[in-house]
Short mmCIF file of C-alpha atoms in Angstrom, two decimals:
data_model
loop_
_atom_site.label_atom_id
_atom_site.label_comp_id
_atom_site.label_asym_id
_atom_site.label_seq_id
_atom_site.Cartn_x
_atom_site.Cartn_y
_atom_site.Cartn_z
CA MET A 1 95.95 48.69 -93.13
CA THR A 2 93.55 50.34 -90.46
CA ASP A 3 90.78 51.72 -92.76
CA ASP A 4 87.49 49.58 -91.66
CA PRO A 5 87.12 47.05 -94.49
CA ARG A 6 83.30 47.22 -93.84
CA SER A 7 82.91 50.13 -96.61
CA PHE A 8 84.87 48.19 -98.89
CA ALA A 9 83.20 44.74 -98.66
CA ASP A 10 79.92 46.50 -99.33
CA ASP A 11 81.33 47.08 -103.12
CA PHE A 12 82.01 43.87 -103.56
CA ASN A 13 78.75 42.89 -104.22
CA VAL A 14 78.38 43.70 -108.05
CA VAL A 15 79.63 41.02 -110.05
CA PHE A 16 80.85 40.36 -113.72
CA LYS A 17 81.33 38.11 -115.44
CA GLU A 18 85.37 38.43 -116.66
CA GLN A 19 86.45 39.24 -112.85
CA ALA A 20 84.96 35.32 -112.40
CA ASP A 21 86.86 34.21 -115.64
CA PHE A 22 89.87 35.93 -114.48
CA PHE A 23 90.72 33.98 -111.08
CA ARG A 24 89.03 30.76 -112.26
CA GLN A 25 91.55 30.48 -115.25
CA LYS A 26 94.54 30.71 -112.74
CA VAL A 27 96.91 27.72 -111.66
CA SER A 28 97.32 27.27 -107.73
CA LEU A 29 101.62 27.65 -106.65
CA PRO A 30 102.33 26.61 -103.51
CA SER A 31 104.69 29.59 -101.49
CA LYS A 32 106.74 30.43 -98.99
CA SER A 33 106.35 34.11 -99.45
CA TRP A 34 104.29 36.69 -101.50
CA ARG A 35 107.84 37.61 -103.36
CA GLU A 36 107.98 34.15 -105.21
CA LEU A 37 106.29 35.46 -107.59
CA THR A 38 106.40 39.29 -109.39
CA GLY A 39 104.50 41.24 -111.22
CA ASN A 40 102.35 39.92 -114.17
CA ALA A 41 102.84 36.39 -112.88
CA HIS A 42 100.25 36.81 -110.67
CA ASP A 43 97.48 37.16 -113.46
CA ARG A 44 98.47 33.37 -114.30
CA ALA A 45 98.92 32.12 -110.51
CA PHE A 46 97.27 31.89 -107.54
CA VAL A 47 99.50 32.06 -104.09
CA VAL A 48 98.90 32.96 -100.77
CA ALA A 49 101.90 33.39 -98.47
CA GLY A 50 102.79 30.98 -97.30
CA VAL A 51 101.22 28.34 -97.58
CA GLU A 52 102.31 25.33 -98.97
CA LYS A 53 99.97 22.29 -99.12
CA GLU A 54 97.69 22.52 -101.83
CA ALA A 55 94.96 20.77 -100.08
CA VAL A 56 95.26 24.61 -98.09
CA LEU A 57 95.21 26.73 -101.47
CA THR A 58 92.50 24.51 -102.90
CA GLU A 59 89.88 25.31 -99.80
CA LEU A 60 90.79 29.29 -100.12
CA ARG A 61 90.82 29.23 -103.42
CA ALA A 62 86.90 28.16 -103.48
CA ALA A 63 86.33 30.68 -100.50
CA ILE A 64 87.80 33.48 -102.87
CA ASP A 65 86.09 32.24 -105.86
CA LYS A 66 82.53 31.79 -104.04
CA ALA A 67 83.21 35.65 -102.72
CA ILE A 68 84.21 36.58 -106.39
CA ALA A 69 81.04 34.46 -107.68
CA ARG A 70 77.89 35.58 -104.94
CA GLY A 71 79.58 38.69 -103.96
CA THR A 72 80.28 37.69 -100.66
CA THR A 73 81.68 39.46 -97.56
CA LEU A 74 84.70 39.64 -95.73
CA GLU A 75 83.16 38.57 -92.34
CA GLU A 76 82.16 35.03 -94.75
CA PHE A 77 84.94 34.63 -96.08
CA ARG A 78 87.09 35.02 -92.60
CA LYS A 79 84.19 32.00 -91.58
CA ASP A 80 85.37 29.68 -94.74
CA PHE A 81 89.58 30.58 -93.26
CA ASP A 82 88.79 29.87 -89.69
CA ARG A 83 87.01 26.14 -91.17
CA THR A 84 90.44 25.79 -92.91
CA VAL A 85 92.74 26.72 -90.02
CA ALA A 86 90.75 24.44 -87.92
CA LYS A 87 90.74 21.49 -90.46
CA HIS A 88 94.66 21.67 -91.51
CA GLY A 89 96.21 23.99 -88.80
CA TRP A 90 97.37 27.81 -88.87
CA ILE A 91 98.53 29.08 -91.65
CA GLY A 92 101.50 30.92 -91.86
CA GLY A 93 102.14 34.38 -90.16
CA ALA A 94 102.86 34.98 -86.36
CA GLY A 95 100.39 34.09 -84.95
CA GLU A 96 96.41 33.74 -84.05
CA ASN A 97 96.70 37.08 -83.67
CA ASN A 98 97.59 37.82 -87.08
CA THR A 99 94.44 36.07 -88.19
CA ALA A 100 92.26 39.50 -89.02
CA TRP A 101 95.05 41.43 -90.70
CA ARG A 102 95.80 38.15 -92.76
CA THR A 103 92.48 37.10 -93.90
CA ARG A 104 91.76 40.99 -94.63
CA VAL A 105 94.44 41.37 -96.59
CA ILE A 106 94.30 37.59 -98.76
CA TYR A 107 90.07 38.79 -99.24
CA GLU A 108 90.61 42.09 -100.78
CA THR A 109 94.18 41.46 -102.64
CA ASN A 110 92.28 38.52 -104.78
CA ILE A 111 88.30 40.42 -104.95
CA ARG A 112 90.79 44.12 -105.92
CA THR A 113 92.62 42.52 -108.38
CA SER A 114 90.46 40.55 -109.96
CA ARG A 115 88.18 43.57 -110.10
CA MET A 116 90.59 45.41 -112.15
CA ALA A 117 91.70 42.88 -114.55
CA GLY A 118 88.23 41.94 -115.80
CA ARG A 119 87.58 45.92 -115.74
CA LEU A 120 90.78 45.75 -117.70
CA LYS A 121 89.31 43.40 -120.44
CA GLN A 122 86.07 45.17 -120.19
CA LEU A 123 87.73 48.86 -121.31
CA ARG A 124 89.76 47.69 -123.80
CA ASP A 125 86.83 46.04 -125.31
CA PRO A 126 87.43 47.58 -128.98
CA ASP A 127 83.75 48.89 -128.97
CA VAL A 128 84.25 50.70 -126.00
CA LEU A 129 87.77 51.78 -126.88
CA ALA A 130 85.80 53.51 -130.04
CA LEU A 131 83.31 55.67 -127.63
CA ARG A 132 85.55 55.92 -124.66
CA PRO A 133 89.44 55.79 -125.43
CA TYR A 134 90.22 58.03 -122.63
CA TRP A 135 91.26 56.79 -119.14
CA MET A 136 90.61 58.71 -115.64
CA TYR A 137 92.49 57.73 -112.66
CA ARG A 138 89.88 57.97 -109.67
CA HIS A 139 91.14 57.81 -106.36
CA ALA A 140 89.02 56.01 -103.89
CA ASP A 141 86.63 55.15 -106.24
CA LEU A 142 85.63 52.33 -103.65
CA ARG A 143 86.19 53.67 -100.40
CA GLN A 144 87.45 57.52 -98.31
CA PRO A 145 90.96 55.78 -97.07
CA LEU A 146 91.08 56.86 -93.13
CA LYS A 147 95.04 57.11 -94.35
CA PRO A 148 94.96 58.55 -98.44
CA ARG A 149 98.37 57.94 -100.05
CA GLU A 150 99.48 61.38 -101.13
CA GLU A 151 100.29 60.78 -104.86
CA HIS A 152 97.35 58.65 -105.60
CA ALA A 153 95.05 61.51 -104.11
CA ASP A 154 97.20 64.04 -106.36
CA TRP A 155 96.72 61.04 -109.86
CA ASP A 156 92.53 62.08 -108.79
CA GLY A 157 91.50 62.94 -112.18
CA LEU A 158 94.59 62.78 -114.48
CA VAL A 159 93.07 61.91 -118.13
CA LEU A 160 95.18 59.74 -120.41
CA LEU A 161 95.00 57.66 -123.05
CA HIS A 162 94.16 54.31 -122.55
CA ASP A 163 97.48 53.13 -124.23
CA ASP A 164 100.11 56.23 -122.01
CA PRO A 165 102.63 53.98 -121.01
CA TRP A 166 102.02 55.14 -117.81
CA TRP A 167 99.40 52.81 -117.28
CA LYS A 168 101.31 49.95 -117.82
CA THR A 169 102.66 50.32 -114.37
CA HIS A 170 99.99 52.95 -112.16
CA PHE A 171 96.75 50.91 -113.32
CA PRO A 172 95.01 50.41 -110.24
CA PRO A 173 95.87 49.07 -107.10
CA ASN A 174 98.91 50.16 -106.98
CA GLY A 175 99.65 48.89 -103.43
CA TRP A 176 97.99 46.59 -100.40
CA LEU A 177 94.32 48.05 -99.97
CA CYS A 178 94.66 50.13 -102.45
CA SER A 179 90.90 51.11 -103.36
CA CYS A 180 91.66 53.33 -106.55
CA GLY A 181 90.05 52.91 -109.81
CA ILE A 182 89.90 54.22 -113.66
CA ARG A 183 86.72 55.71 -115.80
CA PRO A 184 86.59 55.89 -119.21
CA LEU A 185 86.05 58.55 -121.19
CA SER A 186 84.99 59.85 -124.25
CA ARG A 187 86.17 63.00 -126.11
CA ARG A 188 83.52 65.41 -124.17
CA GLU A 189 83.21 63.73 -121.56
CA ALA A 190 87.33 64.04 -120.93
CA THR A 191 86.45 67.43 -122.10
CA ARG A 192 84.12 68.53 -119.67
CA GLU A 193 86.07 66.80 -116.88
CA GLN A 194 89.63 69.08 -117.45
CA GLU A 195 87.52 72.44 -118.13
CA LYS A 196 86.02 70.93 -114.16
CA ARG A 197 89.27 71.07 -113.20
CA GLY A 198 90.75 74.85 -115.03
CA LYS A 199 93.01 72.99 -117.65
CA ALA A 200 92.90 73.71 -121.20
CA SER A 201 94.02 70.31 -122.32
CA MET A 202 92.22 67.74 -122.98
CA ILE A 203 94.22 65.48 -121.40
CA ASP A 204 96.97 65.26 -119.44
CA ASP A 205 101.31 64.89 -119.35
CA ALA A 206 101.35 61.65 -117.65
CA PRO A 207 103.47 62.05 -114.06
CA PRO A 208 107.27 61.75 -114.08
CA LEU A 209 107.94 58.14 -112.25
CA ASN A 210 110.13 59.29 -110.30
CA LEU A 211 111.75 55.82 -109.13
CA HIS A 212 113.40 54.94 -106.38
CA GLY A 213 115.37 51.59 -104.52
CA VAL A 214 113.62 49.61 -102.32
CA VAL A 215 115.18 46.41 -101.47
CA ASP A 216 113.72 43.02 -102.61
CA PRO A 217 113.52 40.77 -98.64
CA LYS A 218 113.49 37.67 -101.06
CA THR A 219 117.16 38.73 -102.83
CA GLY A 220 118.55 41.21 -101.21
CA GLU A 221 118.74 42.87 -104.24
CA THR A 222 117.50 46.54 -105.06
CA VAL A 223 114.14 46.94 -107.51
CA MET A 224 113.84 50.52 -108.82
CA VAL A 225 110.15 51.09 -108.16
CA PRO A 226 107.69 54.59 -109.33
CA SER A 227 107.08 56.32 -106.26
CA GLY A 228 103.97 55.89 -104.70
CA ILE A 229 103.42 52.13 -105.67
CA ASP A 230 103.80 49.65 -103.18
CA PHE A 231 106.73 47.30 -103.78
CA GLY A 232 105.92 44.39 -105.74
CA TRP A 233 102.24 46.27 -107.77
CA ASP A 234 103.92 47.95 -110.30
CA HIS A 235 102.51 46.16 -113.08
CA MET A 236 98.98 46.08 -114.88
CA PRO A 237 97.04 43.66 -113.25
CA GLY A 238 95.64 41.35 -115.45
CA ASP A 239 96.99 42.98 -118.89
CA SER A 240 98.91 39.39 -119.57
CA TRP A 241 95.97 37.72 -119.25
CA GLU A 242 93.59 39.83 -121.34
CA ARG A 243 96.19 39.62 -124.49
CA GLY A 244 96.28 35.90 -124.07
CA LEU A 245 100.19 35.91 -122.87
CA VAL A 246 101.96 34.58 -120.21
CA PRO A 247 103.75 36.51 -118.51
CA PRO A 248 108.00 36.46 -119.12
CA GLU A 249 108.20 35.05 -115.54
CA LEU A 250 106.13 31.59 -116.31
CA GLN A 251 106.26 31.63 -119.85
CA ARG A 252 108.14 28.59 -121.74
CA PRO A 253 107.83 26.84 -124.73
CA LEU A 254 106.05 23.82 -125.03
CA PRO A 255 107.64 21.67 -128.46
CA ALA A 256 105.11 20.30 -130.34
CA ALA A 257 103.16 16.90 -130.04
CA GLY A 258 105.51 13.88 -130.77
CA GLU A 259 108.19 16.19 -131.07
CA ALA A 260 111.94 15.64 -128.98
CA ALA A 261 113.65 19.41 -129.40
CA PRO A 262 115.71 19.75 -126.21
CA ASP A 263 118.48 22.38 -126.02
CA VAL A 264 121.64 21.87 -127.87
CA SER A 265 123.72 23.27 -124.79
CA LEU A 266 122.23 20.34 -122.71
CA PRO A 267 124.77 17.57 -122.11
CA PRO A 268 123.39 14.35 -122.97
CA LEU A 269 121.72 12.50 -119.16
CA SER A 270 124.58 9.74 -119.51
CA ASP A 271 127.46 12.48 -118.60
CA TYR A 272 125.86 12.05 -115.28
CA GLY A 273 125.98 8.74 -115.37
CA ARG A 274 125.54 8.21 -111.54
CA ALA A 275 124.45 4.66 -110.27
CA SER A 276 121.29 4.41 -108.04
CA ALA A 277 121.32 4.39 -104.05
CA VAL A 278 117.85 2.41 -104.24
CA ARG A 279 118.07 -1.17 -103.39
CA ASP A 280 115.12 -3.34 -104.67
CA LEU A 281 113.19 -4.86 -101.80
CA PRO A 282 112.34 -8.36 -102.06
CA ALA A 283 110.60 -10.02 -104.33
CA GLY A 284 106.36 -10.36 -103.89
CA SER A 285 106.27 -7.74 -101.40
CA ALA A 286 103.05 -6.08 -100.48
CA ILE A 287 102.60 -2.73 -102.02
CA GLY A 288 102.26 -1.47 -98.29
CA THR A 289 106.16 -1.83 -98.07
CA TYR A 290 106.40 -0.06 -101.15
CA VAL A 291 105.01 2.50 -99.76
CA ASP A 292 106.43 2.57 -96.51
CA ALA A 293 109.66 2.90 -98.24
CA VAL A 294 109.34 6.30 -100.41
CA LEU A 295 107.93 7.77 -97.59
CA GLY A 296 111.28 6.71 -95.56
CA MET A 297 113.07 8.35 -98.15
CA PHE A 298 111.61 11.71 -97.22
CA GLY A 299 111.23 11.15 -93.23
CA ALA A 300 107.46 10.79 -93.76
CA GLY A 301 105.22 8.25 -92.84
CA ARG A 302 101.80 7.56 -92.90
CA GLY A 303 99.06 8.51 -90.70
CA GLU A 304 97.67 12.22 -89.69
CA ASN A 305 100.65 13.28 -88.64
CA GLY A 306 103.42 11.36 -91.10
CA ALA A 307 103.07 13.87 -93.26
CA SER A 308 106.73 16.20 -94.44
CA VAL A 309 107.19 19.25 -96.53
CA TYR A 310 110.46 18.32 -98.33
CA ARG A 311 112.43 20.74 -99.94
CA ASP A 312 114.24 19.88 -103.58
CA GLU A 313 117.28 21.23 -105.06
CA ALA A 314 115.78 24.39 -106.34
CA GLY A 315 114.04 25.11 -103.48
CA GLY A 316 110.27 23.73 -104.21
CA ALA A 317 107.98 22.51 -102.16
CA VAL A 318 106.54 19.11 -102.19
CA VAL A 319 104.27 17.85 -99.51
CA ILE A 320 104.94 14.29 -99.05
CA SER A 321 102.72 12.00 -96.86
CA GLU A 322 100.03 8.70 -97.15
CA ALA A 323 97.71 10.59 -98.99
CA MET A 324 99.94 10.77 -102.22
CA PHE A 325 99.37 7.15 -103.05
CA GLN A 326 95.80 7.16 -102.17
CA ALA A 327 94.77 9.80 -105.07
CA SER A 328 93.48 8.36 -108.16
CA ASP A 329 95.99 9.42 -111.03
CA GLY A 330 98.86 8.98 -108.06
CA LEU A 331 101.43 6.08 -107.30
CA GLY A 332 98.92 3.93 -105.33
CA LYS A 333 97.09 2.84 -108.74
CA ALA A 334 100.19 3.10 -111.01
CA ILE A 335 102.53 1.16 -108.50
CA LYS A 336 100.03 -1.94 -109.31
CA ARG A 337 100.99 -1.89 -113.00
CA THR A 338 104.48 -1.35 -112.79
CA VAL A 339 107.73 -2.93 -110.87
CA GLY A 340 107.34 -0.98 -107.14
CA GLY A 341 111.55 -0.97 -107.62
CA ASP A 342 110.69 1.29 -110.35
CA TYR A 343 108.79 3.33 -108.36
CA LEU A 344 111.46 4.32 -105.50
CA ARG A 345 113.88 5.21 -108.28
CA ALA A 346 111.26 7.82 -109.31
CA ALA A 347 111.34 8.88 -105.46
CA GLU A 348 115.01 9.24 -106.12
CA ALA A 349 114.93 11.01 -109.04
CA LEU A 350 112.93 13.62 -106.64
CA LYS A 351 114.96 13.62 -103.82
CA ASP A 352 118.36 13.42 -105.45
CA PRO A 353 117.61 14.64 -109.19
CA ASP A 354 120.34 15.60 -112.31
CA GLU A 355 117.71 17.75 -113.99
CA ILE A 356 114.63 20.00 -111.90
CA TRP A 357 111.99 21.29 -115.38
CA VAL A 358 109.22 22.81 -115.24
CA ASP A 359 106.53 24.29 -117.96
CA TRP A 360 102.85 24.59 -118.53
CA GLU A 361 101.30 21.58 -120.05
CA THR A 362 97.76 20.64 -121.22
CA ASP A 363 96.02 18.73 -118.41
CA GLU A 364 94.64 15.87 -120.45
CA ARG A 365 91.20 15.72 -118.41
CA THR A 366 90.53 19.14 -118.13
CA SER A 367 92.50 20.82 -121.10
CA ARG A 368 93.12 23.12 -118.91
CA PRO A 369 96.74 24.84 -118.58
CA VAL A 370 98.69 23.23 -115.78
CA LEU A 371 102.33 23.58 -114.36
CA ARG A 372 104.16 20.55 -113.48
CA ARG A 373 107.49 19.86 -112.21
CA ARG A 374 109.71 17.74 -113.57
CA TYR A 375 112.77 15.52 -111.88
CA ILE A 376 114.94 13.89 -114.24
CA ARG A 377 117.79 11.41 -113.21
CA TYR A 378 119.82 8.70 -114.89
CA ASP A 379 121.24 5.73 -113.95
CA GLY A 380 124.68 4.65 -115.34
CA ASP A 381 124.64 0.89 -114.14
CA ARG A 382 120.55 0.31 -115.88
CA SER A 383 121.43 2.67 -118.40
CA SER A 384 117.82 4.26 -117.16
CA VAL A 385 116.48 7.60 -116.92
CA ALA A 386 113.52 7.68 -113.69
CA VAL A 387 111.26 10.62 -113.93
CA PHE A 388 109.06 12.33 -111.20
CA THR A 389 106.27 14.96 -112.34
CA TRP A 390 104.54 16.42 -109.56
CA GLY A 391 101.53 19.33 -110.22
CA GLN A 392 98.66 20.50 -109.00
CA ASN A 393 96.49 16.91 -109.66
CA GLY A 394 99.05 14.80 -108.31
CA TRP A 395 102.08 13.31 -109.23
CA GLU A 396 103.43 10.15 -111.77
CA ALA A 397 106.67 8.33 -111.65
CA GLU A 398 108.17 7.21 -115.03
CA ASN A 399 110.86 4.86 -115.72
CA LEU A 400 112.17 4.44 -119.15
CA PHE A 401 115.26 1.67 -119.94
CA ALA A 402 117.70 1.43 -123.09
CA ALA A 403 115.77 -1.86 -124.48
CA SER A 404 117.53 -4.84 -125.94
CA GLY A 405 117.33 -5.80 -129.85
CA ASP A 406 115.00 -2.36 -130.63
CA GLY A 407 117.57 0.37 -131.29
CA ALA A 408 115.36 2.39 -128.28
CA ASP A 409 117.44 4.83 -126.27
CA PRO A 410 116.35 5.86 -122.77
CA GLU A 411 117.14 9.64 -123.34
CA ARG A 412 115.74 9.76 -126.94
CA GLN A 413 112.75 8.98 -124.95
CA ALA A 414 113.15 11.43 -122.44
CA ALA A 415 114.25 14.06 -124.88
CA TRP A 416 111.21 15.66 -125.25
CA LEU A 417 110.71 15.42 -120.69
CA ARG A 418 113.33 18.93 -120.74
CA HIS A 419 111.58 21.54 -122.04
CA GLY A 420 110.00 25.02 -120.22
CA ALA A 421 112.23 26.71 -117.52
CA MET A 422 115.33 24.65 -116.24
CA LEU A 423 115.47 24.84 -111.80
CA TYR A 424 118.30 23.07 -111.32
CA ARG A 425 121.14 21.12 -113.16
CA ARG A 426 123.90 18.94 -111.32
CA LYS A 427 127.36 19.95 -111.85
CA LEU A 428 129.07 17.34 -113.87
CA ALA A 429 132.02 15.59 -112.46
CA GLY A 430 135.22 17.26 -112.93
CA ALA A 431 132.92 21.01 -114.21
CA ALA A 432 134.61 23.74 -113.38
CA SER A 433 133.01 25.79 -110.07
#
């Protein structure tokens, strides 16, 4: 990663719609490590390793979006980054001496992958494929690296059909700061290119993958990776987006509107049957008293330095701060029209859940997909279900109670919440280890 970045940044001044469309459809996700998402999951999620504050993610995302839309340079991005650090504090890494390397990786990774994802969409246009169905690998398409990767240089000039399986793992970029690209060719162009290289065949045989084992630093497991490709880069950027798919890492079915279709293998929520540890505050307590009580459950407080990052039972990060109560769609608004104690129980669902679920849902205000986590807890004493929902646009609290006389069942009301991917389930009392 010692290449001079200046020549690279200049090539980003060409802006095209498909690149911007790809980047803007992503969902921002807090993360501890770049390995929390793998493969084409990055087609749908914007992450910055070590950044868990959604406000920071929002600012960095806006800076990248500006770079894509306006063609702004790495140096301009670094100024935006410095402003964010000055406002929120240092963002991950080993220290401030890491700034140059970190900003370059964030900038080039997002610009390069979004560029190639947009390029893929252009290349797969039916009219383009009809004219140019062959793809040629181009080493150093954007710049000549100081230390070329041997395999990437060997692939230079390789001509394959657009649907050759080799592209699934080798469509560039193929590693950190990789500057390789793709050139589409017609039949005549492919023949001419091969003749220039002394090749008799119009298309080449796909090179062998030469898989080798790499230890995943997050899980400790050995993952097989093709030779010449950096760990975590053996996928086709933009493939799932271009085909209208959500990658397997994030894809979860949504139930039909109003349909309650829980997994039949799930135990009834009442089987958890634990009493709430929350104690109601005195009648007539001020809203601020409830705010302090909720913050206190997580060791947080009011003020600029009162925030804390809470790690849930599944390892997810939730930032607990006074700002949660000031959001237009957060607890502060809802608490005014609902019993405050109910929200203490919703906070208890976050801290001590029976189940945690994650799923893609449609934001009612923007009609865009958002990823939401739901924390569910059944209160055996009250026959109620407390639900805490966390997403990029804020959080919501719900309490579903058994209503006397009308046959309402909180479990049935909560059934539609138990969909997507289950991240955590509390072990039932008496269950085998």
